């Protein structure tokens, strides 16, 4: 069976696509989509990726009108949170470390929820 080998892109509607792309580039280092084929696109590091549909009435995303939430892996959650706060962004830290890592939440200028995740190595039992 063929399978998906990675996350190839995320496409969504926005009120201000150029402004929102610039916000993601400024705060998260996600390159804006090139306007030509010679310029490389943003490349993510290899690592765990969770694909998780949620119940239609979930409150986990914060705003009930939002249909999606991004989850970005980070190497140093404390440094990323400090960077965002220094830039004037409001960030909510999850109060405890979970078995799979640490989390924080921020919202982009259009109110879309973004979860930041510093994974923790999970021991596999053999």
Short mmCIF file of N, CA and C in Angstrom, two decimals:
data_model
loop_
_atom_site.label_atom_id
_atom_site.label_comp_id
_atom_site.label_asym_id
_atom_site.label_seq_id
_atom_site.Cartn_x
_atom_site.Cartn_y
_atom_site.Cartn_z
N UNK A 1 0.84 -1.19 0.00
CA UNK A 1 0.00 0.00 0.00
C UNK A 1 0.88 1.25 0.00
N UNK A 2 0.55 2.21 -0.84
CA UNK A 2 1.23 3.50 -0.83
C UNK A 2 0.77 4.30 0.39
N UNK A 3 1.64 5.15 0.92
CA UNK A 3 1.26 5.97 2.07
C UNK A 3 1.81 7.37 1.90
N UNK A 4 1.26 8.30 2.60
CA UNK A 4 1.74 9.68 2.60
C UNK A 4 3.10 9.71 3.29
N UNK A 5 4.05 10.42 2.73
CA UNK A 5 5.40 10.45 3.30
C UNK A 5 5.71 11.71 4.08
N UNK A 6 4.81 12.66 4.08
CA UNK A 6 5.05 13.88 4.84
C UNK A 6 3.98 14.92 4.61
N UNK A 7 4.10 16.00 5.31
CA UNK A 7 3.17 17.11 5.23
C UNK A 7 3.64 18.00 4.10
N UNK A 8 2.87 18.10 3.03
CA UNK A 8 3.30 18.82 1.84
C UNK A 8 2.82 20.24 1.75
N UNK A 9 1.85 20.63 2.52
CA UNK A 9 1.36 22.00 2.47
C UNK A 9 0.07 22.15 3.26
N UNK A 10 -0.25 23.37 3.57
CA UNK A 10 -1.49 23.68 4.26
C UNK A 10 -2.06 24.90 3.57
N UNK A 11 -3.24 24.78 3.00
CA UNK A 11 -3.85 25.83 2.22
C UNK A 11 -5.15 26.26 2.89
N UNK A 12 -5.33 27.56 3.06
CA UNK A 12 -6.54 28.03 3.74
C UNK A 12 -6.87 29.44 3.29
N UNK A 13 -8.11 29.83 3.50
CA UNK A 13 -8.58 31.16 3.13
C UNK A 13 -8.18 32.16 4.21
N UNK A 14 -7.98 33.40 3.80
CA UNK A 14 -7.64 34.45 4.76
C UNK A 14 -8.22 35.77 4.29
N UNK A 15 -8.53 36.65 5.22
CA UNK A 15 -9.01 37.99 4.90
C UNK A 15 -7.89 38.79 4.24
N UNK A 16 -6.66 38.62 4.73
CA UNK A 16 -5.50 39.36 4.23
C UNK A 16 -4.37 38.35 4.00
N UNK A 17 -4.40 37.63 2.88
CA UNK A 17 -3.40 36.58 2.64
C UNK A 17 -1.95 37.07 2.69
N UNK A 18 -1.65 38.21 2.10
CA UNK A 18 -0.27 38.72 2.10
C UNK A 18 0.17 39.09 3.51
N UNK A 19 -0.70 39.78 4.24
CA UNK A 19 -0.38 40.18 5.61
C UNK A 19 -0.20 38.98 6.53
N UNK A 20 -1.07 38.00 6.36
CA UNK A 20 -0.98 36.80 7.20
C UNK A 20 0.28 36.00 6.88
N UNK A 21 0.62 35.89 5.60
CA UNK A 21 1.85 35.19 5.21
C UNK A 21 3.06 35.90 5.81
N UNK A 22 3.06 37.22 5.80
CA UNK A 22 4.17 37.98 6.38
C UNK A 22 4.25 37.76 7.89
N UNK A 23 3.11 37.67 8.58
CA UNK A 23 3.09 37.43 10.03
C UNK A 23 3.72 36.08 10.35
N UNK A 24 3.35 35.03 9.59
CA UNK A 24 3.92 33.69 9.81
C UNK A 24 5.42 33.69 9.50
N UNK A 25 5.85 34.42 8.51
CA UNK A 25 7.28 34.51 8.19
C UNK A 25 8.03 35.23 9.31
N UNK A 26 7.49 36.33 9.78
CA UNK A 26 8.14 37.14 10.81
C UNK A 26 8.23 36.40 12.15
N UNK A 27 7.16 35.75 12.57
CA UNK A 27 7.15 35.14 13.90
C UNK A 27 7.60 33.69 13.95
N UNK A 28 7.45 32.95 12.85
CA UNK A 28 7.77 31.52 12.87
C UNK A 28 8.82 31.10 11.85
N UNK A 29 9.27 32.04 11.02
CA UNK A 29 10.28 31.70 10.03
C UNK A 29 9.77 30.84 8.89
N UNK A 30 8.46 30.85 8.67
CA UNK A 30 7.87 30.08 7.56
C UNK A 30 7.92 30.98 6.33
N UNK A 31 8.77 30.63 5.39
CA UNK A 31 8.94 31.45 4.18
C UNK A 31 7.62 31.62 3.46
N UNK A 32 7.44 32.82 2.92
CA UNK A 32 6.26 33.06 2.09
C UNK A 32 6.40 32.23 0.81
N UNK A 33 5.28 31.87 0.20
CA UNK A 33 5.31 31.07 -1.01
C UNK A 33 6.04 31.87 -2.10
N UNK A 34 7.06 31.27 -2.71
CA UNK A 34 7.79 31.98 -3.77
C UNK A 34 6.91 32.31 -4.96
N UNK A 35 7.29 33.36 -5.65
CA UNK A 35 6.54 33.77 -6.84
C UNK A 35 7.16 33.20 -8.11
N UNK A 36 8.20 32.36 -7.95
CA UNK A 36 8.85 31.71 -9.09
C UNK A 36 9.27 30.29 -8.68
N UNK A 37 9.76 29.53 -9.64
CA UNK A 37 10.14 28.15 -9.36
C UNK A 37 11.61 27.99 -9.00
N UNK A 38 12.37 29.08 -9.00
CA UNK A 38 13.78 29.01 -8.65
C UNK A 38 13.99 29.20 -7.15
N UNK A 39 13.10 29.92 -6.50
CA UNK A 39 13.20 30.19 -5.07
C UNK A 39 12.67 29.00 -4.28
N UNK A 40 13.46 28.49 -3.33
CA UNK A 40 13.00 27.33 -2.56
C UNK A 40 11.83 27.69 -1.63
N UNK A 41 10.97 26.72 -1.39
CA UNK A 41 9.86 26.89 -0.45
C UNK A 41 10.35 26.53 0.95
N UNK A 42 9.56 26.89 1.96
CA UNK A 42 9.87 26.54 3.34
C UNK A 42 9.98 25.03 3.45
N UNK A 43 11.00 24.56 4.16
CA UNK A 43 11.20 23.13 4.36
C UNK A 43 11.19 22.86 5.86
N UNK A 44 10.40 21.90 6.27
CA UNK A 44 10.33 21.58 7.69
C UNK A 44 11.34 20.49 8.03
N UNK A 45 11.71 20.43 9.30
CA UNK A 45 12.57 19.36 9.78
C UNK A 45 11.77 18.08 9.91
N UNK A 46 12.43 16.98 9.73
CA UNK A 46 11.76 15.69 9.89
C UNK A 46 11.44 15.48 11.36
N UNK A 47 10.31 14.94 11.64
CA UNK A 47 9.92 14.67 13.02
C UNK A 47 8.49 14.21 13.08
N UNK A 48 8.01 13.99 14.29
CA UNK A 48 6.64 13.49 14.44
C UNK A 48 5.60 14.49 13.96
N UNK A 49 4.55 13.97 13.35
CA UNK A 49 3.43 14.79 12.89
C UNK A 49 2.15 14.06 13.27
N UNK A 50 1.25 14.77 13.91
CA UNK A 50 -0.02 14.19 14.34
C UNK A 50 -1.11 14.64 13.37
N UNK A 51 -1.89 13.70 12.89
CA UNK A 51 -3.04 13.98 12.03
C UNK A 51 -4.26 13.57 12.83
N UNK A 52 -5.03 14.54 13.35
CA UNK A 52 -6.06 14.22 14.32
C UNK A 52 -7.36 14.98 14.08
N UNK A 53 -8.33 14.33 13.45
CA UNK A 53 -9.66 14.95 13.38
C UNK A 53 -10.25 15.06 14.80
N UNK A 54 -10.94 16.14 15.06
CA UNK A 54 -11.59 16.36 16.35
C UNK A 54 -13.10 16.38 16.14
N UNK A 55 -13.83 16.17 17.20
CA UNK A 55 -15.29 16.26 17.14
C UNK A 55 -15.70 17.66 16.69
N UNK A 56 -16.78 17.75 15.95
CA UNK A 56 -17.26 19.03 15.41
C UNK A 56 -17.49 20.07 16.51
N UNK A 57 -17.88 19.64 17.69
CA UNK A 57 -18.18 20.57 18.77
C UNK A 57 -17.04 20.72 19.79
N UNK A 58 -15.81 20.38 19.41
CA UNK A 58 -14.69 20.49 20.34
C UNK A 58 -14.47 21.93 20.78
N UNK A 59 -14.04 22.10 21.99
CA UNK A 59 -13.67 23.42 22.49
C UNK A 59 -12.14 23.58 22.50
N UNK A 60 -11.43 22.56 22.06
CA UNK A 60 -9.97 22.55 22.13
C UNK A 60 -9.33 23.66 21.30
N UNK A 61 -9.95 24.07 20.19
CA UNK A 61 -9.37 25.09 19.32
C UNK A 61 -9.56 26.50 19.87
N UNK A 62 -10.37 26.65 20.90
CA UNK A 62 -10.65 27.97 21.46
C UNK A 62 -11.89 28.56 20.85
N UNK A 63 -11.79 29.13 19.69
CA UNK A 63 -12.91 29.76 19.00
C UNK A 63 -13.71 28.69 18.27
N UNK A 64 -14.99 28.55 18.60
CA UNK A 64 -15.82 27.50 18.02
C UNK A 64 -16.07 27.69 16.51
N UNK A 65 -15.81 28.88 15.99
CA UNK A 65 -16.01 29.12 14.56
C UNK A 65 -14.83 28.68 13.70
N UNK A 66 -13.69 28.39 14.33
CA UNK A 66 -12.50 28.00 13.59
C UNK A 66 -12.55 26.50 13.30
N UNK A 67 -12.25 26.15 12.05
CA UNK A 67 -12.35 24.76 11.61
C UNK A 67 -11.03 24.00 11.68
N UNK A 68 -9.94 24.67 11.98
CA UNK A 68 -8.65 24.00 12.00
C UNK A 68 -7.75 24.65 13.05
N UNK A 69 -6.71 23.96 13.42
CA UNK A 69 -5.68 24.48 14.31
C UNK A 69 -4.35 23.94 13.83
N UNK A 70 -3.36 24.79 13.73
CA UNK A 70 -2.02 24.35 13.38
C UNK A 70 -1.28 23.93 14.64
N UNK A 71 -0.42 22.93 14.51
CA UNK A 71 0.46 22.52 15.60
C UNK A 71 1.86 22.52 15.01
N UNK A 72 2.72 23.39 15.54
CA UNK A 72 4.10 23.48 15.07
C UNK A 72 5.05 22.92 16.12
N UNK A 73 5.96 22.04 15.67
CA UNK A 73 7.02 21.56 16.55
C UNK A 73 8.06 22.67 16.71
N UNK A 74 8.60 22.80 17.91
CA UNK A 74 9.69 23.74 18.17
C UNK A 74 10.76 23.02 18.99
N UNK A 75 12.00 23.47 18.84
CA UNK A 75 13.10 22.87 19.61
C UNK A 75 13.15 23.41 21.04
N UNK A 76 12.83 24.69 21.22
CA UNK A 76 12.94 25.33 22.53
C UNK A 76 11.70 26.18 22.75
N UNK A 77 10.72 25.62 23.44
CA UNK A 77 9.43 26.30 23.65
C UNK A 77 9.61 27.60 24.42
N UNK A 78 10.44 27.59 25.45
CA UNK A 78 10.63 28.81 26.25
C UNK A 78 11.19 29.94 25.40
N UNK A 79 12.17 29.64 24.54
CA UNK A 79 12.75 30.67 23.67
C UNK A 79 11.72 31.18 22.66
N UNK A 80 10.90 30.27 22.09
CA UNK A 80 9.88 30.69 21.12
C UNK A 80 8.84 31.56 21.80
N UNK A 81 8.40 31.18 22.99
CA UNK A 81 7.41 31.98 23.72
C UNK A 81 7.97 33.36 24.04
N UNK A 82 9.22 33.41 24.48
CA UNK A 82 9.85 34.70 24.79
C UNK A 82 9.93 35.57 23.53
N UNK A 83 10.30 34.97 22.41
CA UNK A 83 10.40 35.69 21.15
C UNK A 83 9.05 36.29 20.75
N UNK A 84 7.99 35.49 20.87
CA UNK A 84 6.65 35.96 20.53
C UNK A 84 6.20 37.07 21.48
N UNK A 85 6.43 36.88 22.77
CA UNK A 85 6.01 37.90 23.74
C UNK A 85 6.79 39.19 23.56
N UNK A 86 8.09 39.08 23.24
CA UNK A 86 8.90 40.27 22.98
C UNK A 86 8.36 41.04 21.78
N UNK A 87 7.71 40.33 20.85
CA UNK A 87 7.13 40.96 19.66
C UNK A 87 5.70 41.45 19.93
N UNK A 88 5.24 41.32 21.17
CA UNK A 88 3.91 41.82 21.53
C UNK A 88 2.78 40.83 21.36
N UNK A 89 3.12 39.56 21.07
CA UNK A 89 2.09 38.53 20.91
C UNK A 89 1.70 37.94 22.27
N UNK A 90 0.42 37.65 22.43
CA UNK A 90 -0.08 37.03 23.65
C UNK A 90 0.02 35.51 23.50
N UNK A 91 0.70 34.85 24.44
CA UNK A 91 0.92 33.41 24.38
C UNK A 91 0.46 32.78 25.68
N UNK A 92 -0.29 31.70 25.57
CA UNK A 92 -0.76 30.94 26.75
C UNK A 92 0.08 29.67 26.86
N UNK A 93 0.75 29.49 27.99
CA UNK A 93 1.51 28.26 28.23
C UNK A 93 0.58 27.21 28.85
N UNK A 94 0.71 25.97 28.41
CA UNK A 94 -0.02 24.88 29.06
C UNK A 94 0.59 24.74 30.45
N UNK A 95 -0.22 24.61 31.50
CA UNK A 95 0.30 24.65 32.86
C UNK A 95 1.22 23.49 33.27
N UNK A 96 1.20 22.40 32.55
CA UNK A 96 2.03 21.26 32.96
C UNK A 96 2.66 20.58 31.76
N UNK A 97 3.76 19.89 32.01
CA UNK A 97 4.38 19.10 30.96
C UNK A 97 3.63 17.78 30.86
N UNK A 98 3.32 17.38 29.65
CA UNK A 98 2.59 16.13 29.41
C UNK A 98 3.59 15.05 29.00
N UNK A 99 3.18 13.80 29.02
CA UNK A 99 4.12 12.73 28.65
C UNK A 99 4.74 12.88 27.26
N UNK A 100 4.04 13.57 26.35
CA UNK A 100 4.59 13.74 25.00
C UNK A 100 5.24 15.11 24.78
N UNK A 101 5.32 15.94 25.82
CA UNK A 101 6.02 17.21 25.69
C UNK A 101 5.32 18.39 26.33
N UNK A 102 5.75 19.58 25.92
CA UNK A 102 5.22 20.84 26.45
C UNK A 102 4.51 21.60 25.34
N UNK A 103 3.51 22.40 25.72
CA UNK A 103 2.66 23.08 24.75
C UNK A 103 2.42 24.54 25.14
N UNK A 104 2.18 25.35 24.12
CA UNK A 104 1.75 26.74 24.30
C UNK A 104 0.77 27.05 23.18
N UNK A 105 -0.01 28.10 23.35
CA UNK A 105 -1.03 28.48 22.36
C UNK A 105 -0.89 29.97 22.06
N UNK A 106 -0.98 30.29 20.78
CA UNK A 106 -0.99 31.66 20.30
C UNK A 106 -2.02 31.72 19.17
N UNK A 107 -2.51 32.91 18.87
CA UNK A 107 -3.48 33.08 17.79
C UNK A 107 -2.90 34.03 16.76
N UNK A 108 -3.08 33.70 15.48
CA UNK A 108 -2.58 34.59 14.43
C UNK A 108 -3.51 35.81 14.34
N UNK A 109 -3.17 36.81 13.51
CA UNK A 109 -3.98 38.03 13.44
C UNK A 109 -5.44 37.81 13.04
N UNK A 110 -5.76 36.66 12.44
CA UNK A 110 -7.15 36.39 12.07
C UNK A 110 -7.84 35.47 13.07
N UNK A 111 -7.20 35.25 14.22
CA UNK A 111 -7.81 34.47 15.30
C UNK A 111 -7.68 32.97 15.15
N UNK A 112 -6.84 32.51 14.23
CA UNK A 112 -6.65 31.07 14.06
C UNK A 112 -5.72 30.54 15.14
N UNK A 113 -6.11 29.45 15.80
CA UNK A 113 -5.29 28.92 16.88
C UNK A 113 -4.04 28.21 16.36
N UNK A 114 -2.93 28.45 17.04
CA UNK A 114 -1.67 27.80 16.72
C UNK A 114 -1.13 27.21 18.01
N UNK A 115 -0.93 25.90 17.98
CA UNK A 115 -0.36 25.22 19.13
C UNK A 115 1.13 25.01 18.87
N UNK A 116 1.96 25.38 19.82
CA UNK A 116 3.40 25.16 19.74
C UNK A 116 3.73 23.97 20.62
N UNK A 117 4.54 23.07 20.09
CA UNK A 117 4.80 21.80 20.77
C UNK A 117 6.29 21.50 20.80
N UNK A 118 6.83 21.36 22.00
CA UNK A 118 8.20 20.88 22.16
C UNK A 118 8.10 19.42 22.55
N UNK A 119 8.31 18.52 21.57
CA UNK A 119 8.12 17.08 21.85
C UNK A 119 9.12 16.58 22.89
N UNK A 120 8.68 15.58 23.57
CA UNK A 120 9.54 14.87 24.51
C UNK A 120 9.69 13.46 23.97
N UNK A 121 10.88 12.94 24.03
CA UNK A 121 11.10 11.57 23.59
C UNK A 121 10.21 10.64 24.42
N UNK A 122 9.44 9.83 23.76
CA UNK A 122 8.57 8.87 24.44
C UNK A 122 9.23 7.50 24.33
N UNK A 123 9.43 6.89 25.49
CA UNK A 123 10.04 5.55 25.49
C UNK A 123 9.06 4.54 24.94
N UNK A 124 9.54 3.71 24.02
CA UNK A 124 8.70 2.64 23.50
C UNK A 124 9.06 1.37 24.22
N UNK A 125 8.06 0.64 24.61
CA UNK A 125 8.28 -0.62 25.34
C UNK A 125 8.39 -1.76 24.35
N UNK A 126 9.44 -2.50 24.50
CA UNK A 126 9.67 -3.62 23.60
C UNK A 126 9.33 -4.92 24.29
#
